[in-house]
PDB file of C-alpha atoms in Angstrom:
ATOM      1  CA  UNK A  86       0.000   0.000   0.000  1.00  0.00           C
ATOM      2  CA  UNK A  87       2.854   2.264   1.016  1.00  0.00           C
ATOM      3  CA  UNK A  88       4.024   1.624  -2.508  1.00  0.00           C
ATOM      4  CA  UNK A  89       0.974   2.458  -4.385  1.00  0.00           C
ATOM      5  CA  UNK A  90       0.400   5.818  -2.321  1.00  0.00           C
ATOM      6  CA  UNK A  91       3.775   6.619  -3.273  1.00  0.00           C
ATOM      7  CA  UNK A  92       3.412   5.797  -7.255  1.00  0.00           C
ATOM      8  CA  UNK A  93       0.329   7.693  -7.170  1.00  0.00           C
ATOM      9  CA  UNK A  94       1.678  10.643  -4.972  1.00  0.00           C
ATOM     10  CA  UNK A  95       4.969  10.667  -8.245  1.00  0.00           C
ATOM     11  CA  UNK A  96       2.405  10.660 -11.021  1.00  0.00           C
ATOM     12  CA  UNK A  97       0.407  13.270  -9.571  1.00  0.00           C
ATOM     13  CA  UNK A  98       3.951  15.360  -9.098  1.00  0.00           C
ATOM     14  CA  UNK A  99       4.674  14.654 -12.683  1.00  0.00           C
ATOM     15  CA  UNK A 100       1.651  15.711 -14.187  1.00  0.00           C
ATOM     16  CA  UNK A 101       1.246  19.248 -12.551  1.00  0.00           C
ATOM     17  CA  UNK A 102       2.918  21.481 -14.996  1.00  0.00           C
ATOM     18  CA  UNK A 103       3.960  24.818 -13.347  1.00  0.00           C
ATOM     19  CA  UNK A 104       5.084  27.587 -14.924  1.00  0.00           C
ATOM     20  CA  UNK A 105       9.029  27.493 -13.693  1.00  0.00           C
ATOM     21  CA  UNK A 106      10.340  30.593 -12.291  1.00  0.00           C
ATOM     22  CA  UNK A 107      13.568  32.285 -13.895  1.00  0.00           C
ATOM     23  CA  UNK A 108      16.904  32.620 -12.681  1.00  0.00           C
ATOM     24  CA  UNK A 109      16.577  35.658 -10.367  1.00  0.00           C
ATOM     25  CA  UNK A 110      18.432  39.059 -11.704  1.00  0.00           C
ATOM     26  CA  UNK A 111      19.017  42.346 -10.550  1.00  0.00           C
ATOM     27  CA  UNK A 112      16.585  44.343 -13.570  1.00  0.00           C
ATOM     28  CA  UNK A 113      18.040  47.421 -14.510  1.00  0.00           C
ATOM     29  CA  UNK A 114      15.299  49.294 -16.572  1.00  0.00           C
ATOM     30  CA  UNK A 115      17.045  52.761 -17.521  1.00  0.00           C
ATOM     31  CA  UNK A 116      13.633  55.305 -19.302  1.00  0.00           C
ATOM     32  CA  UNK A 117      14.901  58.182 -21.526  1.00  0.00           C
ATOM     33  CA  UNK A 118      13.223  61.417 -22.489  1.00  0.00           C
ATOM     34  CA  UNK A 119      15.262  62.460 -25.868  1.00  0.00           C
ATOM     35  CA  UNK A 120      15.967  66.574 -26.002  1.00  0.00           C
ATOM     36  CA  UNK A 121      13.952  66.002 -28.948  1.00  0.00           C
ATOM     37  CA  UNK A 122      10.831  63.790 -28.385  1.00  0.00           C
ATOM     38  CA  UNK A 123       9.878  63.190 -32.186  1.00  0.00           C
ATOM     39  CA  UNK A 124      13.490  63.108 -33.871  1.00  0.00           C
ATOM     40  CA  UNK A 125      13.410  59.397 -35.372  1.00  0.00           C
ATOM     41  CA  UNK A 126      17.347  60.369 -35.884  1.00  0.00           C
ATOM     42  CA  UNK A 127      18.178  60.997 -32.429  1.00  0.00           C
ATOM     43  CA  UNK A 128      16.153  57.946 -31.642  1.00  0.00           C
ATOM     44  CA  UNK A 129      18.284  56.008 -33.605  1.00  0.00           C
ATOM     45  CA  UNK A 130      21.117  57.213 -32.751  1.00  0.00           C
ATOM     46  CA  UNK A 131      20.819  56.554 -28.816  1.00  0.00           C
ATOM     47  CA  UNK A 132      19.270  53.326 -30.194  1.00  0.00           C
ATOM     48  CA  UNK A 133      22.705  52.719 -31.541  1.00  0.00           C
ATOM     49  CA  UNK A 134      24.902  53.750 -28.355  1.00  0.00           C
ATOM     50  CA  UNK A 135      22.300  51.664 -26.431  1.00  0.00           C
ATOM     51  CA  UNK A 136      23.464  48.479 -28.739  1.00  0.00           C
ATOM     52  CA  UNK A 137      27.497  49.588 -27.858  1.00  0.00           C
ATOM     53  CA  UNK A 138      26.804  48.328 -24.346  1.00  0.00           C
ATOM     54  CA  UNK A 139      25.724  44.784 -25.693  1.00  0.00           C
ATOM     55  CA  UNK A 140      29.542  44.456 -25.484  1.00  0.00           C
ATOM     56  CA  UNK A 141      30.019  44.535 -21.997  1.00  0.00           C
ATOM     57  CA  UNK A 142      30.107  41.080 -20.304  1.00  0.00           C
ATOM     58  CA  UNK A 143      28.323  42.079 -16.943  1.00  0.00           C
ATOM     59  CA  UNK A 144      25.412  42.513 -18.441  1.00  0.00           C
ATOM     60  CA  UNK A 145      23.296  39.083 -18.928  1.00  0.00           C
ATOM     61  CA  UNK A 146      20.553  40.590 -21.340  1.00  0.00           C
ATOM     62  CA  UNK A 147      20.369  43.393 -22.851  1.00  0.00           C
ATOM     63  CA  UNK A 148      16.617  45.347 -24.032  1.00  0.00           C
ATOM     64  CA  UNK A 149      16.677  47.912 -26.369  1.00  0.00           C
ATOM     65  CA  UNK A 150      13.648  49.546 -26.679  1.00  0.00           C
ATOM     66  CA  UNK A 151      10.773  52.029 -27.798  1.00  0.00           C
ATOM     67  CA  UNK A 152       7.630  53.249 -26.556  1.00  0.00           C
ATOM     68  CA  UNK A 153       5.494  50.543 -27.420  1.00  0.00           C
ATOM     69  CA  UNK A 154       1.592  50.956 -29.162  1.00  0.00           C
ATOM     70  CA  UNK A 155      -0.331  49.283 -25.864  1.00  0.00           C
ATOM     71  CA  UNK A 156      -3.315  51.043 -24.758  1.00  0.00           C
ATOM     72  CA  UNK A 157      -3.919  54.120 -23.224  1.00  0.00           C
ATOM     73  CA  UNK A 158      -4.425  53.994 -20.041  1.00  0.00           C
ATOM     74  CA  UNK A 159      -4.144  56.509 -17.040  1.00  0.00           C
ATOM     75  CA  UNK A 160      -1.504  54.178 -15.221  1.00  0.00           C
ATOM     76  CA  UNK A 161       0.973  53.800 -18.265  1.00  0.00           C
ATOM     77  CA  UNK A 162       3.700  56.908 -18.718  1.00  0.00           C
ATOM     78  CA  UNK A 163       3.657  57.204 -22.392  1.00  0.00           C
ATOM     79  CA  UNK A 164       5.949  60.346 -22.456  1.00  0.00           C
ATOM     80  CA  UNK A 165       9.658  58.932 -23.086  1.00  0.00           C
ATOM     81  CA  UNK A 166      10.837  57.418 -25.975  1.00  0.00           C
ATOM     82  CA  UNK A 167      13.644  54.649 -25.121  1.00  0.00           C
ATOM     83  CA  UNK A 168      14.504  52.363 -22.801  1.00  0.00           C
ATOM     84  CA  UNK A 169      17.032  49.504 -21.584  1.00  0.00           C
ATOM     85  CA  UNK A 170      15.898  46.520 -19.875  1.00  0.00           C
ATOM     86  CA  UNK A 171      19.735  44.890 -18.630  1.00  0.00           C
ATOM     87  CA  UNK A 172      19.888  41.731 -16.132  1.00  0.00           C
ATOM     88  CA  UNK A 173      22.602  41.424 -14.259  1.00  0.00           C
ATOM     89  CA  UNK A 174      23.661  38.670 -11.925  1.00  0.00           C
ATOM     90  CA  UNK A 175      24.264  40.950  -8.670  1.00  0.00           C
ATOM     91  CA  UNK A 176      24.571  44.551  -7.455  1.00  0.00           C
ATOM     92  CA  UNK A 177      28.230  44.286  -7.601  1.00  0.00           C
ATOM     93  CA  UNK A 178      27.864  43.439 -11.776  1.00  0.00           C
ATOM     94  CA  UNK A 179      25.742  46.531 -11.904  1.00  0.00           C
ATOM     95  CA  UNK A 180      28.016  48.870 -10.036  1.00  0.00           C
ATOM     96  CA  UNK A 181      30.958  47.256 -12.576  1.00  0.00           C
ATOM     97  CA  UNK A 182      28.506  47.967 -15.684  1.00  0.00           C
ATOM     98  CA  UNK A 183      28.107  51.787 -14.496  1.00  0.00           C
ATOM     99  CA  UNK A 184      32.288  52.186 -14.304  1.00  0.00           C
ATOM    100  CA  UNK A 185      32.780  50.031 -17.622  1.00  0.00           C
ATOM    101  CA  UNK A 186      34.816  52.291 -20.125  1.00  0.00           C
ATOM    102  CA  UNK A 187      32.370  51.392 -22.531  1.00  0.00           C
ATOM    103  CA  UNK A 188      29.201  52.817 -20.108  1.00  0.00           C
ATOM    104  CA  UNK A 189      31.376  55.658 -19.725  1.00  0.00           C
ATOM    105  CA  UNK A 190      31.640  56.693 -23.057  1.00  0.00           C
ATOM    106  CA  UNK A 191      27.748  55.610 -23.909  1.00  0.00           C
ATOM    107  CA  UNK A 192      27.244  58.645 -21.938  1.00  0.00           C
ATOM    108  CA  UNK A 193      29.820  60.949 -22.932  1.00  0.00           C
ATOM    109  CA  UNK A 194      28.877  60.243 -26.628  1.00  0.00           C
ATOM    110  CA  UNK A 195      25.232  60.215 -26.394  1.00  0.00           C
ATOM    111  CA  UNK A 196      24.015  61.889 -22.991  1.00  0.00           C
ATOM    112  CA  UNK A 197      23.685  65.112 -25.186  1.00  0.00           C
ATOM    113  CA  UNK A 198      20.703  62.838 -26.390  1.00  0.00           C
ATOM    114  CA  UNK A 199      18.901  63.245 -23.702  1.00  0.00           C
ATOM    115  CA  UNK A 200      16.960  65.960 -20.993  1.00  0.00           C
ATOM    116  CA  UNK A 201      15.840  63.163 -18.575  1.00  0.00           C
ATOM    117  CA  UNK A 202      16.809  59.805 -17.545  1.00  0.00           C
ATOM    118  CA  UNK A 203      15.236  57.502 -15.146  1.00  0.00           C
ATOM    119  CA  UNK A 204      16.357  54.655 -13.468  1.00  0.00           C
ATOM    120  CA  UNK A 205      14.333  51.594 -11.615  1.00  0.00           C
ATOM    121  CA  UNK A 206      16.590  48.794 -10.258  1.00  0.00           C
ATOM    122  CA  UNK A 207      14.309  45.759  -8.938  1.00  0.00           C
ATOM    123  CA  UNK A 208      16.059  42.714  -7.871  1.00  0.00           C
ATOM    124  CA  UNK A 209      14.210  39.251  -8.430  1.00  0.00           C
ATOM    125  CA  UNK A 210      12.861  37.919  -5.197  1.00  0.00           C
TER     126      UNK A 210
ATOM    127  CA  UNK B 201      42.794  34.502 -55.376  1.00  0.00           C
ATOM    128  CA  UNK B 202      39.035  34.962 -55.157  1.00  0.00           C
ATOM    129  CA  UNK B 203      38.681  31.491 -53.501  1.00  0.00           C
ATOM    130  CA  UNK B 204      41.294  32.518 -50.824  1.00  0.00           C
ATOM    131  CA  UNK B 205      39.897  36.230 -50.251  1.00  0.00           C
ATOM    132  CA  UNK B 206      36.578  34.306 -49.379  1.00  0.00           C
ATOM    133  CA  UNK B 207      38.171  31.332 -47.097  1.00  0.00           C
ATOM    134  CA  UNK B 208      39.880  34.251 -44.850  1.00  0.00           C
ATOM    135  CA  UNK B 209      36.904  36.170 -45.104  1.00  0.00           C
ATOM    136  CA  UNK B 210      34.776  32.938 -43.503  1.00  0.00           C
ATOM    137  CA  UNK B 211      37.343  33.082 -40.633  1.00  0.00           C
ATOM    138  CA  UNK B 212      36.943  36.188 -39.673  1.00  0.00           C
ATOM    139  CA  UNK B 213      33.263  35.625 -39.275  1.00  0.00           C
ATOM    140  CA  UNK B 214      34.008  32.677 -37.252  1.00  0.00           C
ATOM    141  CA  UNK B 215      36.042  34.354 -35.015  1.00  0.00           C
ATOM    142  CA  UNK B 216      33.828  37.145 -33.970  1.00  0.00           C
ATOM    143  CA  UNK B 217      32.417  36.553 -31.113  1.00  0.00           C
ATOM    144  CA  UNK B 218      29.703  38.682 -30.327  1.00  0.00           C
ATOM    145  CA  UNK B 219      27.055  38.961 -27.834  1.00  0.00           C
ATOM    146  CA  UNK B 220      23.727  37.461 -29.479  1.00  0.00           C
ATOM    147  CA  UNK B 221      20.613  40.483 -29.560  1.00  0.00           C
ATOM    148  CA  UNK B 222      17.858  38.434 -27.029  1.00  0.00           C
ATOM    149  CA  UNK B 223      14.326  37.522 -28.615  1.00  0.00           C
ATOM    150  CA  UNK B 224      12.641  40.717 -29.717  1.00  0.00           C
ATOM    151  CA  UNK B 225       9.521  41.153 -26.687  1.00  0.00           C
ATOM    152  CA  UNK B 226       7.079  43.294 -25.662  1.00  0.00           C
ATOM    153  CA  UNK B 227       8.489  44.204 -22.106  1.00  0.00           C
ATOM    154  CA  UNK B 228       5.927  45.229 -19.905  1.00  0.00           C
ATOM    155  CA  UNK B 229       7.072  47.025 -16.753  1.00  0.00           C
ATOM    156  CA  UNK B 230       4.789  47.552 -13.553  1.00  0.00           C
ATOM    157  CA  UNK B 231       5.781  49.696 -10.838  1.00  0.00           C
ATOM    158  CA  UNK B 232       4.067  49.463  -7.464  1.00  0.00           C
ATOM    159  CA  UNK B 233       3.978  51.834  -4.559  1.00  0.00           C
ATOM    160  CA  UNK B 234       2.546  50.514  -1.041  1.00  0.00           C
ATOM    161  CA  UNK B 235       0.505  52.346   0.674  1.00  0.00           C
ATOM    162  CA  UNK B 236       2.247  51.264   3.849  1.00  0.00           C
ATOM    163  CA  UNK B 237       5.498  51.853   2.223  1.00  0.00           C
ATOM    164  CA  UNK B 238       7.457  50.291   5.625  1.00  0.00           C
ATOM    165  CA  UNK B 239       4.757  47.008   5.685  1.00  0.00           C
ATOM    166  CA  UNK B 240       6.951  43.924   4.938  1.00  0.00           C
ATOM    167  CA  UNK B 241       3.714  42.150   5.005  1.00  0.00           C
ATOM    168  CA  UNK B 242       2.135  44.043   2.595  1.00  0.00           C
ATOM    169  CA  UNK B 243       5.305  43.934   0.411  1.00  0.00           C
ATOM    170  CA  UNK B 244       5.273  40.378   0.577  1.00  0.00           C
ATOM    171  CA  UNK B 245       1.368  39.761   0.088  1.00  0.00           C
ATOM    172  CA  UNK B 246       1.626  41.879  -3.038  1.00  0.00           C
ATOM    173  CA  UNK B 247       4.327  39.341  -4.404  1.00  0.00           C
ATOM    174  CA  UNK B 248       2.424  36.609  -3.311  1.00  0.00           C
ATOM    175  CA  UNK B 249      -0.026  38.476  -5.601  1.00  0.00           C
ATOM    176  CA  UNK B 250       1.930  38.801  -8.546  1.00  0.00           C
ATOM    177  CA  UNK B 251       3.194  35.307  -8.373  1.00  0.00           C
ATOM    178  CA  UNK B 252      -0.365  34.019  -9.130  1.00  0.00           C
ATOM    179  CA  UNK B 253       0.374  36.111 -12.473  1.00  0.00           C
ATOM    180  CA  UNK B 254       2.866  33.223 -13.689  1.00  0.00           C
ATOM    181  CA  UNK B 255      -0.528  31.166 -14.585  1.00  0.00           C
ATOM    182  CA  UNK B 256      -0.856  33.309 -17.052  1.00  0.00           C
ATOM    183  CA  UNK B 257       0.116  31.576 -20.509  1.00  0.00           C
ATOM    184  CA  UNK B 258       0.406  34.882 -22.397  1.00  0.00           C
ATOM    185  CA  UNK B 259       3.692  35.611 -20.118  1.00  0.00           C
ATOM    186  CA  UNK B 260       6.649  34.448 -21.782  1.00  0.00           C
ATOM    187  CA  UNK B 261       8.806  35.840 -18.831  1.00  0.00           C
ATOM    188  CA  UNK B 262       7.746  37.117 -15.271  1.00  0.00           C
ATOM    189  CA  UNK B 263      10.483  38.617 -13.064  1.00  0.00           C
ATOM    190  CA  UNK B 264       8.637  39.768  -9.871  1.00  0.00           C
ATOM    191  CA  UNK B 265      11.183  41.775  -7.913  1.00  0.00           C
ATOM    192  CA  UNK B 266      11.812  44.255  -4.871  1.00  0.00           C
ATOM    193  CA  UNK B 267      13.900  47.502  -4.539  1.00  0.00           C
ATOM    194  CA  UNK B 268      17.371  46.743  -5.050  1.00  0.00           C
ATOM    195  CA  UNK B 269      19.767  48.187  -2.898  1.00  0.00           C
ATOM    196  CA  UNK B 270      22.006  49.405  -5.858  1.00  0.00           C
ATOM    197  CA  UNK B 271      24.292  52.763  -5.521  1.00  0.00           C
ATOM    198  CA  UNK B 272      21.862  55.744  -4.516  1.00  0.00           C
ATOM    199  CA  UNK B 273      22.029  58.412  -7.575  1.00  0.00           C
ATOM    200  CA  UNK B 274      20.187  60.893  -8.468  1.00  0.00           C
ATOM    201  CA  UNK B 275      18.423  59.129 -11.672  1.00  0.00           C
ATOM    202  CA  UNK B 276      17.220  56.183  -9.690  1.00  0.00           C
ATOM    203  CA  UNK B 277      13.723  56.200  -8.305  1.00  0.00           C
ATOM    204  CA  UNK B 278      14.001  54.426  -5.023  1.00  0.00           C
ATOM    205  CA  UNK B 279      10.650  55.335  -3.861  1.00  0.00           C
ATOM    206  CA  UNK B 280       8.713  52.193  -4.515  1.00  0.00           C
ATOM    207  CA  UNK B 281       8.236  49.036  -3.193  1.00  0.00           C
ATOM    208  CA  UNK B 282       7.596  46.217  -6.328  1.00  0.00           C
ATOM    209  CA  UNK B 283       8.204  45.448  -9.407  1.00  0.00           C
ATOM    210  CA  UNK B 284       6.661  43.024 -12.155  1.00  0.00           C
ATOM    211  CA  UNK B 285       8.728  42.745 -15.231  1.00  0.00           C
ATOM    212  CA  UNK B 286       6.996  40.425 -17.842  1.00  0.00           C
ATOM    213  CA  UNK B 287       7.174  39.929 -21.377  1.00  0.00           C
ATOM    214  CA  UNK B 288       4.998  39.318 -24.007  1.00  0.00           C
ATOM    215  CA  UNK B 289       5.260  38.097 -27.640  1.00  0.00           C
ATOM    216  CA  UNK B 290       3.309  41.314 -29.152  1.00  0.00           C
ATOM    217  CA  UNK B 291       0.961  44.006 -27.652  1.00  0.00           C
ATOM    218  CA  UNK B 292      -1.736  41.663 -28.539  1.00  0.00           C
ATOM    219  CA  UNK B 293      -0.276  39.178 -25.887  1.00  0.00           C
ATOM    220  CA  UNK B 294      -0.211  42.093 -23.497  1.00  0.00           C
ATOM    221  CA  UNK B 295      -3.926  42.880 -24.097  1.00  0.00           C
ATOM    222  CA  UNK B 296      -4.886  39.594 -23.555  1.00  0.00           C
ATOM    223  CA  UNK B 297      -3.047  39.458 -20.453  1.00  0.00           C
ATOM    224  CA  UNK B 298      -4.735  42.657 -18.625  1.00  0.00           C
ATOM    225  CA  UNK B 299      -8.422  40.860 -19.497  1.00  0.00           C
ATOM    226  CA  UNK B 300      -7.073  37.284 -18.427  1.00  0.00           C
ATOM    227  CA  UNK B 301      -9.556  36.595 -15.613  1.00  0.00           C
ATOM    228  CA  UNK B 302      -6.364  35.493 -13.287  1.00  0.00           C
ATOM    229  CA  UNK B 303      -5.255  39.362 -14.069  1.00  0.00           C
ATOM    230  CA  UNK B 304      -8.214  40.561 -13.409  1.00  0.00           C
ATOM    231  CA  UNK B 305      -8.214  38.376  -9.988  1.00  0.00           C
ATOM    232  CA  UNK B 306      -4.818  40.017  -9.056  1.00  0.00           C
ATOM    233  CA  UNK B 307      -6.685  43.010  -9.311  1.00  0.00           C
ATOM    234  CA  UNK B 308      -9.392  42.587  -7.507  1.00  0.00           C
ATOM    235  CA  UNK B 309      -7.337  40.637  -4.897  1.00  0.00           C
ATOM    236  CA  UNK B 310      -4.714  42.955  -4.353  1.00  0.00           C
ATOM    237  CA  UNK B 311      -5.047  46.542  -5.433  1.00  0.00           C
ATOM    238  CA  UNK B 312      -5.775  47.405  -1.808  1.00  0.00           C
ATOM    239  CA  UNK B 313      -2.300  47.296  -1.133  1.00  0.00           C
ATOM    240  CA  UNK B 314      -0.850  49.914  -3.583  1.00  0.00           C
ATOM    241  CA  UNK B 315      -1.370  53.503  -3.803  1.00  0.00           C
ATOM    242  CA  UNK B 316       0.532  54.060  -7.144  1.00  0.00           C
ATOM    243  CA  UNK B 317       1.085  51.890 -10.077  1.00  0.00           C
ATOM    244  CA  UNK B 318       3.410  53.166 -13.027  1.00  0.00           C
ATOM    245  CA  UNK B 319       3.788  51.221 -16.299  1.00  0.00           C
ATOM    246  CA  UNK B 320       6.182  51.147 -18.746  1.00  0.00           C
ATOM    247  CA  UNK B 321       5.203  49.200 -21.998  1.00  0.00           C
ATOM    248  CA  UNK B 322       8.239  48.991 -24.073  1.00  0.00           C
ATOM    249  CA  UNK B 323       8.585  47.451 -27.752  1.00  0.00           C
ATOM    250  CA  UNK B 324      12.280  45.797 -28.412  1.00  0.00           C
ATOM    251  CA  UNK B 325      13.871  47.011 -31.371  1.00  0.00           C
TER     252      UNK B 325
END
């Protein structure tokens, strides 16, 4: 009997099917506001300094994005125009990314970009 | 000649080495602030909340996460609490996913807690 409860009790284990959970990251989610909020060209062009970063090894993933075309809806800010989703593996990886040479001159070539950015950093519980 | 320009030309591809661009997404950032900002309870019963989101087929990625305790800087909002990260296929996913009845559950459920919500719905490009 103990044996059957037990078979039964593995089956049951093996049929639930759970969304797994991901590795857990430190998000960094970086918003900008571009100096000038319809230029496509100077949203390409951070777009571009954005991808110069892909290069630096701390970072685990890298998200280079635009305002996306969701709804409208009093809780979503729709006034910036790019944005970088980067995982890291730890605080200490992020504080590495920030004094990277190749951070540092993302910002001194393309800060000029930019009047306003803002920065949420959420680590996975 | 020609076949030898093109043999060291296929090497030099092979040798570069770098960093692949992720799956284009639809990354879909929530922001929450508590309204008992201090409430570790509440902090946690609002993850609990969110983890009941990872039911939702629609969500190719869920990264619930807290405030990280990253370098203090002027562009970094540390003035909330929690933070869903998800990501979607296309905005249609994402549409589907706010009228998912286990969304709307969350909602119902656990909007008490929060005084402020703040999305970000950004398009990879």
């Amino acid at each position: 009997m103990k044996r059957r409860t037990f078979m039964a009790g593995a089956g049951a284990l093996t049929s639930v099917s759970l969304p797994s959970k991901p590795k857990k990251y430190l998000v960094h989610h970086a918003i900008f506001w571009l100096k000038n909020p319809t230029s496509e060209s100077d949203k390409n062009k951070l777009i571009e300094g954005l991808e110069t970063l892909r290069a630096v090894s701390y970072i685990q993933e890298l998200h280079v994005g635009a305002l996306a075309s969701t709804e409208k809806r009093d809780v979503v800010d729709t006034s910036w125009q790019v944005s970088e989703v980067m995982f890291f593996n730890n605080t200490q990886d992020q504080k590495s990314y920030q004094d990277h040479p190749i951070h540092q001159a993302f910002v001194k070539n393309y800060s000029h970009l930019w009047s306003k950015v803002l920065v949420y950093d959420a680590q996975d519980v």
